[in-house]
Amino acid sequence: MLVGGGAVVGYLVGGPDVSTSFSDDGGGVAATSSAPEGASPQGAGAGPTATPSAPPPSSADASGDPDVDPVDRSVSYTYASYDAAGARVEVGAFIQEVVETGGTCTLVLNRGEASAQARSTAVPDASSTACGALSIPASDLAPGAWDGFVTYESRTSNGRSDDFVVVVP
């Protein structure tokens, strides 16, 4: 796949004095052959063999994947509550219609000027991407009602859940 323009060039060699080259400058593939006069482009019975050439430049990130603009995705929280036994606020969430690795889920709780966050690495499942349980210890939260939401960010997707309220006793 060619991203952001550029040229692709390669060579096929059909024998000691026969070569075929191809190139693609974004406007289609062009092929040329050369052989000594009277020689066949396929050489003396030997089939074509590939000769490596340098790969074209591309706009790629460290993983080698082409750069893409992230797609907005729907983030859903499955529960948001205070866990008295664990003395923490816990929230579960997932990202619909995307199955991928490498994303980060962030739980954000706000109360007045105070804010607390928890992050997790999302994991793919059969038809979505799961955040798992995001939790913030009660020792980091003052008693009262906290407004919250979950965000998801990856190289290809991002999104934000609806807001919810969790009460810390």
CSV table of N, CA and C in Angstrom, one decimal:
chain,number,residue,atom,x,y,z
A,1,MET,N,0.8,-1.2,0.0
A,1,MET,CA,0.0,0.0,0.0
A,1,MET,C,0.9,1.2,0.0
A,2,LEU,N,0.6,2.2,-0.9
A,2,LEU,CA,1.4,3.4,-1.0
A,2,LEU,C,0.7,4.5,-0.3
A,3,VAL,N,1.3,5.2,0.6
A,3,VAL,CA,0.7,6.2,1.4
A,3,VAL,C,1.5,7.5,1.2
A,4,GLY,N,0.8,8.6,0.9
A,4,GLY,CA,1.4,9.9,0.8
A,4,GLY,C,2.2,10.1,-0.5
A,5,GLY,N,2.0,9.3,-1.5
A,5,GLY,CA,2.8,9.5,-2.7
A,5,GLY,C,4.1,8.8,-2.7
A,6,GLY,N,4.9,8.9,-3.7
A,6,GLY,CA,6.2,8.3,-3.8
A,6,GLY,C,6.3,7.4,-5.0
A,7,ALA,N,7.4,6.7,-5.2
A,7,ALA,CA,7.6,5.9,-6.3
A,7,ALA,C,7.9,4.5,-5.8
A,8,VAL,N,7.5,3.5,-6.5
A,8,VAL,CA,7.8,2.1,-6.3
A,8,VAL,C,8.6,1.6,-7.5
A,9,VAL,N,9.8,1.1,-7.3
A,9,VAL,CA,10.6,0.6,-8.4
A,9,VAL,C,11.1,-0.7,-8.1
A,10,GLY,N,11.0,-1.6,-9.1
A,10,GLY,CA,11.6,-3.0,-8.9
A,10,GLY,C,12.1,-3.5,-10.2
A,11,TYR,N,12.8,-4.6,-10.2
A,11,TYR,CA,13.3,-5.2,-11.4
A,11,TYR,C,13.1,-6.7,-11.4
A,12,LEU,N,12.8,-7.3,-12.5
A,12,LEU,CA,12.7,-8.7,-12.7
A,12,LEU,C,13.8,-9.0,-13.7
A,13,VAL,N,14.6,-10.0,-13.5
A,13,VAL,CA,15.7,-10.4,-14.4
A,13,VAL,C,15.4,-11.7,-15.0
A,14,GLY,N,15.4,-11.8,-16.4
A,14,GLY,CA,15.1,-13.0,-17.1
A,14,GLY,C,16.3,-13.8,-17.6
A,15,GLY,N,17.4,-13.4,-17.4
A,15,GLY,CA,18.6,-14.1,-17.8
A,15,GLY,C,19.8,-13.2,-17.7
A,16,PRO,N,21.0,-13.6,-18.1
A,16,PRO,CA,22.2,-12.8,-17.9
A,16,PRO,C,22.1,-11.4,-18.6
A,17,ASP,N,21.5,-11.3,-19.7
A,17,ASP,CA,21.5,-10.0,-20.5
A,17,ASP,C,20.1,-9.5,-20.7
A,18,VAL,N,19.1,-10.0,-19.9
A,18,VAL,CA,17.7,-9.6,-20.1
A,18,VAL,C,17.2,-9.1,-18.8
A,19,SER,N,16.5,-8.0,-18.8
A,19,SER,CA,15.9,-7.5,-17.6
A,19,SER,C,14.6,-6.8,-17.9
A,20,THR,N,13.7,-6.9,-16.9
A,20,THR,CA,12.4,-6.2,-17.0
A,20,THR,C,12.3,-5.4,-15.7
A,21,SER,N,11.8,-4.1,-15.9
A,21,SER,CA,11.7,-3.3,-14.7
A,21,SER,C,10.2,-2.8,-14.7
A,22,PHE,N,9.8,-2.4,-13.5
A,22,PHE,CA,8.5,-1.8,-13.4
A,22,PHE,C,8.6,-0.6,-12.4
A,23,SER,N,7.7,0.3,-12.5
A,23,SER,CA,7.6,1.4,-11.6
A,23,SER,C,6.2,1.9,-11.4
A,24,ASP,N,6.0,2.5,-10.3
A,24,ASP,CA,4.6,3.1,-10.0
A,24,ASP,C,4.9,4.4,-9.3
A,25,ASP,N,4.5,5.5,-10.0
A,25,ASP,CA,4.7,6.9,-9.4
A,25,ASP,C,3.4,7.4,-9.0
A,26,GLY,N,2.4,6.5,-8.7
A,26,GLY,CA,1.1,6.9,-8.2
A,26,GLY,C,0.1,7.1,-9.3
A,27,GLY,N,0.6,7.1,-10.6
A,27,GLY,CA,-0.3,7.2,-11.7
A,27,GLY,C,-0.5,5.9,-12.5
A,28,GLY,N,-0.1,4.8,-11.9
A,28,GLY,CA,-0.2,3.5,-12.6
A,28,GLY,C,1.2,2.9,-12.7
A,29,VAL,N,1.2,1.6,-13.1
A,29,VAL,CA,2.4,0.9,-13.3
A,29,VAL,C,2.9,0.9,-14.7
A,30,ALA,N,4.2,1.2,-14.9
A,30,ALA,CA,4.8,1.2,-16.2
A,30,ALA,C,5.9,0.1,-16.2
A,31,ALA,N,5.9,-0.7,-17.3
A,31,ALA,CA,6.9,-1.7,-17.3
A,31,ALA,C,7.8,-1.5,-18.6
A,32,THR,N,9.1,-1.9,-18.5
A,32,THR,CA,9.9,-1.8,-19.6
A,32,THR,C,10.8,-3.1,-19.6
A,33,SER,N,11.2,-3.5,-20.8
A,33,SER,CA,12.0,-4.7,-20.9
A,33,SER,C,13.2,-4.3,-21.8
A,34,SER,N,14.3,-5.0,-21.6
A,34,SER,CA,15.5,-4.8,-22.4
A,34,SER,C,16.2,-6.1,-22.6
A,35,ALA,N,16.6,-6.4,-23.8
A,35,ALA,CA,17.4,-7.6,-24.1
A,35,ALA,C,18.2,-7.3,-25.3
A,36,PRO,N,19.3,-8.1,-25.4
A,36,PRO,CA,20.1,-7.9,-26.6
A,36,PRO,C,19.3,-8.2,-27.8
A,37,GLU,N,19.6,-7.7,-29.0
A,37,GLU,CA,18.9,-7.9,-30.2
A,37,GLU,C,18.8,-9.3,-30.5
A,38,GLY,N,17.6,-9.8,-30.8
A,38,GLY,CA,17.3,-11.2,-31.1
A,38,GLY,C,17.1,-12.1,-29.9
A,39,ALA,N,17.3,-11.6,-28.7
A,39,ALA,CA,17.1,-12.4,-27.5
A,39,ALA,C,15.6,-12.2,-27.1
A,40,SER,N,15.2,-13.3,-26.4
A,40,SER,CA,13.8,-13.2,-25.9
A,40,SER,C,13.9,-12.6,-24.5
A,41,PRO,N,12.8,-11.8,-24.1
A,41,PRO,CA,12.8,-11.2,-22.8
A,41,PRO,C,12.8,-12.2,-21.7
A,42,GLN,N,12.4,-13.4,-22.0
A,42,GLN,CA,12.4,-14.5,-20.9
A,42,GLN,C,13.7,-15.2,-20.8
A,43,GLY,N,14.7,-14.9,-21.6
A,43,GLY,CA,16.0,-15.5,-21.5
A,43,GLY,C,16.0,-16.9,-22.1
A,44,ALA,N,17.0,-17.7,-21.7
A,44,ALA,CA,17.2,-19.0,-22.3
A,44,ALA,C,16.5,-20.1,-21.5
A,45,GLY,N,15.2,-20.0,-21.3
A,45,GLY,CA,14.4,-21.0,-20.6
A,45,GLY,C,14.3,-20.8,-19.1
A,46,ALA,N,15.1,-19.9,-18.5
A,46,ALA,CA,15.0,-19.7,-17.1
A,46,ALA,C,13.9,-18.7,-16.9
A,47,GLY,N,13.0,-19.0,-15.9
A,47,GLY,CA,11.9,-18.1,-15.5
A,47,GLY,C,12.5,-16.9,-14.8
A,48,PRO,N,11.7,-15.8,-14.8
A,48,PRO,CA,12.1,-14.6,-14.1
A,48,PRO,C,12.4,-14.8,-12.6
A,49,THR,N,13.3,-14.1,-12.1
A,49,THR,CA,13.6,-14.1,-10.7
A,49,THR,C,13.6,-12.7,-10.2
A,50,ALA,N,13.3,-12.5,-9.0
A,50,ALA,CA,13.2,-11.2,-8.4
A,50,ALA,C,14.6,-10.7,-7.9
A,51,THR,N,14.9,-9.5,-8.2
A,51,THR,CA,16.1,-8.8,-7.6
A,51,THR,C,15.6,-7.8,-6.7
A,52,PRO,N,16.0,-7.8,-5.4
A,52,PRO,CA,15.5,-6.8,-4.5
A,52,PRO,C,15.9,-5.4,-4.8
A,53,SER,N,15.1,-4.5,-4.5
A,53,SER,CA,15.4,-3.1,-4.6
A,53,SER,C,15.0,-2.4,-3.3
A,54,ALA,N,15.4,-1.2,-3.1
A,54,ALA,CA,15.1,-0.4,-1.9
A,54,ALA,C,13.6,-0.2,-1.8
A,55,PRO,N,13.0,-0.3,-0.6
A,55,PRO,CA,11.6,0.0,-0.5
A,55,PRO,C,11.4,1.5,-0.6
A,56,PRO,N,10.2,1.8,-1.1
A,56,PRO,CA,9.8,3.3,-1.2
A,56,PRO,C,9.7,3.9,0.1
A,57,PRO,N,10.0,5.2,0.2
A,57,PRO,CA,9.8,5.9,1.5
A,57,PRO,C,8.3,6.0,1.8
A,58,SER,N,7.9,6.0,3.1
A,58,SER,CA,6.5,6.1,3.4
A,58,SER,C,6.4,6.8,4.7
A,59,SER,N,5.2,7.3,5.0
A,59,SER,CA,5.0,7.9,6.3
A,59,SER,C,4.4,6.9,7.2
A,60,ALA,N,5.3,6.4,8.1
A,60,ALA,CA,4.9,5.3,9.0
A,60,ALA,C,5.4,5.6,10.4
A,61,ASP,N,4.7,5.1,11.4
A,61,ASP,CA,5.1,5.3,12.7
A,61,ASP,C,6.1,4.2,13.1
A,62,ALA,N,6.5,4.2,14.4
A,62,ALA,CA,7.6,3.2,14.8
A,62,ALA,C,7.2,1.8,14.6
A,63,SER,N,5.8,1.5,14.6
A,63,SER,CA,5.4,0.1,14.4
A,63,SER,C,5.4,-0.3,12.9
A,64,GLY,N,5.7,0.7,12.0
A,64,GLY,CA,5.7,0.4,10.6
A,64,GLY,C,4.3,0.5,9.9
A,65,ASP,N,3.3,0.9,10.7
A,65,ASP,CA,2.0,1.1,10.1
A,65,ASP,C,1.9,2.5,9.6
A,66,PRO,N,1.1,2.7,8.5
A,66,PRO,CA,0.9,4.0,7.9
A,66,PRO,C,0.2,4.9,8.9
A,67,ASP,N,0.5,6.2,8.9
A,67,ASP,CA,-0.1,7.2,9.7
A,67,ASP,C,-1.6,7.3,9.3
A,68,VAL,N,-2.5,7.3,10.3
A,68,VAL,CA,-3.9,7.5,10.0
A,68,VAL,C,-4.5,8.5,10.9
A,69,ASP,N,-5.6,9.1,10.5
A,69,ASP,CA,-6.4,9.9,11.4
A,69,ASP,C,-7.2,9.1,12.3
A,70,PRO,N,-7.2,9.2,13.6
A,70,PRO,CA,-8.1,8.4,14.5
A,70,PRO,C,-9.6,8.6,14.2
A,71,VAL,N,-10.3,7.5,14.3
A,71,VAL,CA,-11.7,7.4,14.0
A,71,VAL,C,-12.4,7.6,15.4
A,72,ASP,N,-13.5,8.4,15.4
A,72,ASP,CA,-14.3,8.5,16.6
A,72,ASP,C,-15.0,7.2,16.9
A,73,ARG,N,-14.9,6.7,18.1
A,73,ARG,CA,-15.6,5.4,18.5
A,73,ARG,C,-16.5,5.7,19.7
A,74,SER,N,-17.5,4.8,19.8
A,74,SER,CA,-18.4,4.9,21.0
A,74,SER,C,-17.8,4.1,22.2
A,75,VAL,N,-17.6,4.8,23.3
A,75,VAL,CA,-17.1,4.2,24.5
A,75,VAL,C,-18.3,4.0,25.4
A,76,SER,N,-18.5,2.8,25.9
A,76,SER,CA,-19.6,2.6,26.8
A,76,SER,C,-19.1,2.1,28.2
A,77,TYR,N,-19.6,2.6,29.2
A,77,TYR,CA,-19.3,2.1,30.6
A,77,TYR,C,-20.4,1.1,30.9
A,78,THR,N,-19.9,0.0,31.6
A,78,THR,CA,-20.8,-1.0,31.9
A,78,THR,C,-21.3,-0.9,33.4
A,79,TYR,N,-20.5,-0.3,34.2
A,79,TYR,CA,-20.8,-0.1,35.6
A,79,TYR,C,-19.9,1.1,36.1
A,80,ALA,N,-20.4,1.8,37.1
A,80,ALA,CA,-19.7,2.9,37.7
A,80,ALA,C,-20.2,2.9,39.2
A,81,SER,N,-19.4,2.5,40.1
A,81,SER,CA,-19.9,2.4,41.5
A,81,SER,C,-18.7,2.6,42.5
A,82,TYR,N,-19.1,2.8,43.7
A,82,TYR,CA,-18.2,2.8,44.9
A,82,TYR,C,-18.2,1.4,45.4
A,83,ASP,N,-17.0,0.8,45.5
A,83,ASP,CA,-16.8,-0.5,46.1
A,83,ASP,C,-16.3,-0.4,47.5
A,84,ALA,N,-17.3,-0.6,48.4
A,84,ALA,CA,-17.0,-0.4,49.9
A,84,ALA,C,-15.9,-1.4,50.3
A,85,ALA,N,-16.0,-2.7,49.9
A,85,ALA,CA,-15.1,-3.7,50.3
A,85,ALA,C,-13.7,-3.4,49.9
A,86,GLY,N,-13.5,-2.8,48.7
A,86,GLY,CA,-12.2,-2.5,48.2
A,86,GLY,C,-11.8,-1.0,48.5
A,87,ALA,N,-12.7,-0.3,49.0
A,87,ALA,CA,-12.5,1.1,49.3
A,87,ALA,C,-12.0,1.9,48.1
A,88,ARG,N,-12.8,1.8,47.0
A,88,ARG,CA,-12.4,2.4,45.7
A,88,ARG,C,-13.6,2.7,44.9
A,89,VAL,N,-13.5,3.6,43.9
A,89,VAL,CA,-14.4,3.7,42.9
A,89,VAL,C,-14.0,2.9,41.7
A,90,GLU,N,-14.9,2.1,41.2
A,90,GLU,CA,-14.5,1.2,40.1
A,90,GLU,C,-15.5,1.3,38.9
A,91,VAL,N,-14.9,1.4,37.7
A,91,VAL,CA,-15.7,1.6,36.5
A,91,VAL,C,-15.2,0.6,35.4
A,92,GLY,N,-16.2,-0.1,34.8
A,92,GLY,CA,-15.8,-1.0,33.6
A,92,GLY,C,-16.3,-0.3,32.3
A,93,ALA,N,-15.5,-0.5,31.3
A,93,ALA,CA,-15.9,0.1,30.0
A,93,ALA,C,-15.3,-0.7,28.8
A,94,PHE,N,-15.9,-0.4,27.6
A,94,PHE,CA,-15.4,-1.1,26.4
A,94,PHE,C,-15.7,-0.1,25.2
A,95,ILE,N,-15.0,-0.4,24.1
A,95,ILE,CA,-15.1,0.4,22.9
A,95,ILE,C,-15.8,-0.5,21.9
A,96,GLN,N,-16.9,0.0,21.4
A,96,GLN,CA,-17.7,-0.8,20.5
A,96,GLN,C,-17.1,-0.8,19.1
A,97,GLU,N,-17.4,-1.8,18.3
A,97,GLU,CA,-17.1,-1.9,16.9
A,97,GLU,C,-15.6,-1.7,16.5
A,98,VAL,N,-14.7,-1.9,17.5
A,98,VAL,CA,-13.3,-1.9,17.2
A,98,VAL,C,-12.6,-3.0,18.0
A,99,VAL,N,-11.7,-3.8,17.3
A,99,VAL,CA,-11.0,-4.8,18.0
A,99,VAL,C,-9.5,-4.5,17.7
A,100,GLU,N,-8.8,-4.0,18.7
A,100,GLU,CA,-7.4,-3.7,18.5
A,100,GLU,C,-6.6,-3.7,19.8
A,101,THR,N,-5.3,-3.7,19.7
A,101,THR,CA,-4.4,-3.6,20.8
A,101,THR,C,-3.7,-2.2,20.8
A,102,GLY,N,-3.1,-1.9,21.9
A,102,GLY,CA,-2.3,-0.6,21.9
A,102,GLY,C,-3.1,0.6,22.3
A,103,GLY,N,-4.3,0.5,22.7
A,103,GLY,CA,-5.1,1.6,23.1
A,103,GLY,C,-5.0,1.8,24.6
A,104,THR,N,-5.3,3.0,25.1
A,104,THR,CA,-5.3,3.4,26.5
A,104,THR,C,-6.7,3.9,26.9
A,105,CYS,N,-7.2,3.3,28.0
A,105,CYS,CA,-8.5,3.8,28.6
A,105,CYS,C,-8.1,4.7,29.8
A,106,THR,N,-8.8,5.7,30.0
A,106,THR,CA,-8.6,6.6,31.1
A,106,THR,C,-9.9,7.0,31.8
A,107,LEU,N,-10.0,6.7,33.1
A,107,LEU,CA,-11.1,7.1,33.9
A,107,LEU,C,-10.8,8.4,34.5
A,108,VAL,N,-11.7,9.4,34.3
A,108,VAL,CA,-11.6,10.7,34.9
A,108,VAL,C,-12.7,11.0,35.8
A,109,LEU,N,-12.4,11.4,37.1
A,109,LEU,CA,-13.4,11.8,38.1
A,109,LEU,C,-13.1,13.2,38.5
A,110,ASN,N,-14.2,14.0,38.5
A,110,ASN,CA,-14.0,15.5,38.8
A,110,ASN,C,-15.1,15.8,39.9
A,111,ARG,N,-14.6,16.7,40.8
A,111,ARG,CA,-15.5,17.2,41.9
A,111,ARG,C,-15.0,18.6,42.2
A,112,GLY,N,-15.7,19.6,41.7
A,112,GLY,CA,-15.2,20.9,41.9
A,112,GLY,C,-13.9,21.1,41.2
A,113,GLU,N,-12.9,21.6,42.0
A,113,GLU,CA,-11.6,21.8,41.4
A,113,GLU,C,-10.7,20.5,41.5
A,114,ALA,N,-11.2,19.5,42.2
A,114,ALA,CA,-10.4,18.2,42.4
A,114,ALA,C,-10.7,17.3,41.2
A,115,SER,N,-9.6,16.6,40.9
A,115,SER,CA,-9.7,15.6,39.8
A,115,SER,C,-8.8,14.4,40.1
A,116,ALA,N,-9.2,13.2,39.6
A,116,ALA,CA,-8.5,12.0,39.8
A,116,ALA,C,-8.6,11.2,38.6
A,117,GLN,N,-7.5,10.5,38.2
A,117,GLN,CA,-7.5,9.7,37.0
A,117,GLN,C,-6.9,8.3,37.2
A,118,ALA,N,-7.4,7.3,36.4
A,118,ALA,CA,-6.8,6.0,36.4
A,118,ALA,C,-6.7,5.6,35.0
A,119,ARG,N,-5.6,4.9,34.6
A,119,ARG,CA,-5.4,4.4,33.2
A,119,ARG,C,-5.3,2.9,33.2
A,120,SER,N,-5.6,2.3,32.0
A,120,SER,CA,-5.4,0.9,31.8
A,120,SER,C,-5.1,0.7,30.3
A,121,THR,N,-4.4,-0.4,30.0
A,121,THR,CA,-4.2,-0.7,28.6
A,121,THR,C,-5.4,-1.6,28.2
A,122,ALA,N,-6.0,-1.2,27.1
A,122,ALA,CA,-7.2,-1.9,26.6
A,122,ALA,C,-6.7,-3.2,25.9
A,123,VAL,N,-7.6,-4.2,25.9
A,123,VAL,CA,-7.3,-5.5,25.3
A,123,VAL,C,-8.5,-5.9,24.4
A,124,PRO,N,-8.1,-6.5,23.3
A,124,PRO,CA,-9.2,-6.9,22.3
A,124,PRO,C,-9.9,-8.1,22.8
A,125,ASP,N,-11.2,-8.1,22.5
A,125,ASP,CA,-12.0,-9.4,22.7
A,125,ASP,C,-12.7,-9.7,21.4
A,126,ALA,N,-13.7,-10.5,21.4
A,126,ALA,CA,-14.3,-11.0,20.2
A,126,ALA,C,-14.9,-9.9,19.2
A,127,SER,N,-15.5,-8.9,19.8
A,127,SER,CA,-16.2,-7.9,18.9
A,127,SER,C,-16.0,-6.5,19.4
A,128,SER,N,-15.1,-6.3,20.4
A,128,SER,CA,-14.9,-4.9,20.9
A,128,SER,C,-13.5,-4.9,21.6
A,129,THR,N,-13.2,-3.8,22.1
A,129,THR,CA,-12.0,-3.6,22.9
A,129,THR,C,-12.3,-3.3,24.3
A,130,ALA,N,-11.8,-4.0,25.3
A,130,ALA,CA,-12.2,-3.9,26.7
A,130,ALA,C,-11.2,-3.1,27.5
A,131,CYS,N,-11.7,-2.2,28.3
A,131,CYS,CA,-10.8,-1.4,29.2
A,131,CYS,C,-10.5,-2.2,30.5
A,132,GLY,N,-11.4,-3.2,30.8
A,132,GLY,CA,-11.2,-3.9,32.1
A,132,GLY,C,-11.8,-3.0,33.2
A,133,ALA,N,-11.4,-3.3,34.4
A,133,ALA,CA,-11.8,-2.5,35.6
A,133,ALA,C,-10.8,-1.3,35.8
A,134,LEU,N,-11.3,-0.1,35.8
A,134,LEU,CA,-10.6,1.1,36.1
A,134,LEU,C,-10.9,1.5,37.5
A,135,SER,N,-10.0,1.7,38.4
A,135,SER,CA,-10.3,2.0,39.8
A,135,SER,C,-9.4,3.1,40.3
A,136,ILE,N,-10.0,3.9,41.2
A,136,ILE,CA,-9.3,4.9,42.0
A,136,ILE,C,-9.6,4.7,43.4
A,137,PRO,N,-8.5,4.6,44.3
A,137,PRO,CA,-8.7,4.4,45.7
A,137,PRO,C,-9.5,5.5,46.4
A,138,ALA,N,-10.3,5.1,47.3
A,138,ALA,CA,-11.1,6.1,48.1
A,138,ALA,C,-10.2,7.1,48.8
A,139,SER,N,-9.0,6.7,49.1
A,139,SER,CA,-8.1,7.6,49.8
A,139,SER,C,-7.7,8.8,48.9
A,140,ASP,N,-7.9,8.7,47.6
A,140,ASP,CA,-7.6,9.8,46.7
A,140,ASP,C,-8.8,10.7,46.4
A,141,LEU,N,-10.0,10.3,47.0
A,141,LEU,CA,-11.2,11.0,46.7
A,141,LEU,C,-11.9,11.5,48.0
A,142,ALA,N,-12.3,12.7,48.0
A,142,ALA,CA,-13.1,13.3,49.1
A,142,ALA,C,-14.5,12.7,49.1
A,143,PRO,N,-15.2,12.6,50.2
A,143,PRO,CA,-16.6,12.1,50.2
A,143,PRO,C,-17.5,13.1,49.4
A,144,GLY,N,-18.4,12.5,48.7
A,144,GLY,CA,-19.4,13.3,47.9
A,144,GLY,C,-19.6,12.8,46.5
A,145,ALA,N,-20.3,13.5,45.7
A,145,ALA,CA,-20.6,13.1,44.3
A,145,ALA,C,-19.5,13.5,43.4
A,146,TRP,N,-19.0,12.5,42.6
A,146,TRP,CA,-18.0,12.8,41.6
A,146,TRP,C,-18.5,12.6,40.2
A,147,ASP,N,-18.3,13.5,39.3
A,147,ASP,CA,-18.7,13.4,37.9
A,147,ASP,C,-17.6,12.6,37.2
A,148,GLY,N,-18.0,11.7,36.4
A,148,GLY,CA,-16.9,10.9,35.7
A,148,GLY,C,-17.3,10.6,34.2
A,149,PHE,N,-16.2,10.1,33.5
A,149,PHE,CA,-16.3,9.7,32.2
A,149,PHE,C,-15.1,8.8,31.9
A,150,VAL,N,-15.1,8.1,30.8
A,150,VAL,CA,-14.0,7.2,30.4
A,150,VAL,C,-13.7,7.7,28.9
A,151,THR,N,-12.3,7.8,28.7
A,151,THR,CA,-11.9,8.1,27.3
A,151,THR,C,-11.1,6.9,26.8
A,152,TYR,N,-11.0,6.8,25.5
A,152,TYR,CA,-10.2,5.8,24.9
A,152,TYR,C,-9.3,6.5,23.8
A,153,GLU,N,-8.0,6.1,23.7
A,153,GLU,CA,-7.2,6.7,22.7
A,153,GLU,C,-6.2,5.6,22.2
A,154,SER,N,-6.1,5.5,20.9
A,154,SER,CA,-5.1,4.6,20.2
A,154,SER,C,-4.7,5.4,19.0
A,155,ARG,N,-3.8,4.7,18.3
A,155,ARG,CA,-3.3,5.3,17.0
A,155,ARG,C,-4.4,5.4,16.0
A,156,THR,N,-5.4,4.5,16.0
A,156,THR,CA,-6.4,4.5,15.0
A,156,THR,C,-7.8,5.0,15.5
A,157,SER,N,-8.0,5.0,16.8
A,157,SER,CA,-9.4,5.3,17.3
A,157,SER,C,-9.3,6.2,18.6
A,158,ASN,N,-10.4,6.9,18.8
A,158,ASN,CA,-10.5,7.6,20.1
A,158,ASN,C,-12.0,7.8,20.4
A,159,GLY,N,-12.3,8.1,21.6
A,159,GLY,CA,-13.7,8.2,22.0
A,159,GLY,C,-13.9,8.6,23.5
A,160,ARG,N,-15.1,8.9,23.8
A,160,ARG,CA,-15.4,9.3,25.2
A,160,ARG,C,-16.8,8.8,25.5
A,161,SER,N,-16.9,8.3,26.8
A,161,SER,CA,-18.2,7.8,27.2
A,161,SER,C,-19.2,8.9,27.6
A,162,ASP,N,-20.4,8.6,27.8
A,162,ASP,CA,-21.4,9.5,28.5
A,162,ASP,C,-20.9,9.8,29.9
A,163,ASP,N,-21.3,10.9,30.5
A,163,ASP,CA,-21.0,11.2,31.8
A,163,ASP,C,-21.8,10.3,32.8
A,164,PHE,N,-21.2,10.1,34.0
A,164,PHE,CA,-21.9,9.4,35.0
A,164,PHE,C,-21.5,10.0,36.4
A,165,VAL,N,-22.2,9.7,37.4
A,165,VAL,CA,-22.0,10.2,38.8
A,165,VAL,C,-21.7,9.0,39.7
A,166,VAL,N,-20.7,9.1,40.5
A,166,VAL,CA,-20.4,8.1,41.5
A,166,VAL,C,-20.3,8.8,42.9
A,167,VAL,N,-21.0,8.3,43.9
A,167,VAL,CA,-21.0,8.9,45.2
A,167,VAL,C,-20.0,8.1,46.1
A,168,VAL,N,-19.1,8.9,46.7
A,168,VAL,CA,-18.1,8.3,47.6
A,168,VAL,C,-18.6,8.7,49.0
A,169,PRO,N,-18.8,7.6,49.9
A,169,PRO,CA,-19.4,7.9,51.2
A,169,PRO,C,-18.4,8.6,52.2
